[in-house]
């Protein structure tokens, strides 16, 4: 039921392959329901060429930031990234599919967050990361606001996608819930 939120993906270890040869180290952005997304990412391409790029989608219109020129261009792909990148579904999936969940760091009524740890089938993360390993599980630590029950942070340890290296650790941080945010065409 969120109207908008901000997200950030970082890696304590490893990276996430977005396309063959393109590895994302950090990504951050804004989602406005039902059909707006703005994402900026930093990573490497090929043998270590540093890349900074971005993507803005508003409905069926998409714009891409060229990492070489720093200029925005209209993308006529006809592909809406929200069709394959649905963070709302991925976040909900993490929350409801957590297995063997247990609370950690219980401080009674003094805490403002719940911290849970458990196992998660990698397929629950496919709305966030694309193709996932079949029948794999990862360890997940969730930090949840005690008043709103919004997920604030998820730390995912282990291989999720076929291109992940052993020991990869992703941290997804969420904020800016239902804040007044706008996403406008960059050109």
PDB file of C-alpha atoms in Angstrom, residues 12-14 157-159 165-169:
ATOM      1  CA  UNK A  12      29.467  -5.878   1.697  1.00  0.00           C
ATOM      2  CA  UNK A  13      31.067  -8.516  -0.500  1.00  0.00           C
ATOM      3  CA  UNK A  14      30.640  -9.214  -4.225  1.00  0.00           C
ATOM      4  CA  UNK A 157      24.023 -13.485   2.656  1.00  0.00           C
ATOM      5  CA  UNK A 158      24.702 -16.074  -0.017  1.00  0.00           C
ATOM      6  CA  UNK A 159      24.381 -16.753  -3.716  1.00  0.00           C
ATOM      7  CA  UNK A 165      30.307 -15.361  -6.333  1.00  0.00           C
ATOM      8  CA  UNK A 166      30.503 -17.395  -3.146  1.00  0.00           C
ATOM      9  CA  UNK A 167      30.214 -15.191  -0.072  1.00  0.00           C
ATOM     10  CA  UNK A 168      28.232 -12.380  -1.712  1.00  0.00           C
ATOM     11  CA  UNK A 169      26.421 -10.175   0.807  1.00  0.00           C
TER      12      UNK A 169
END
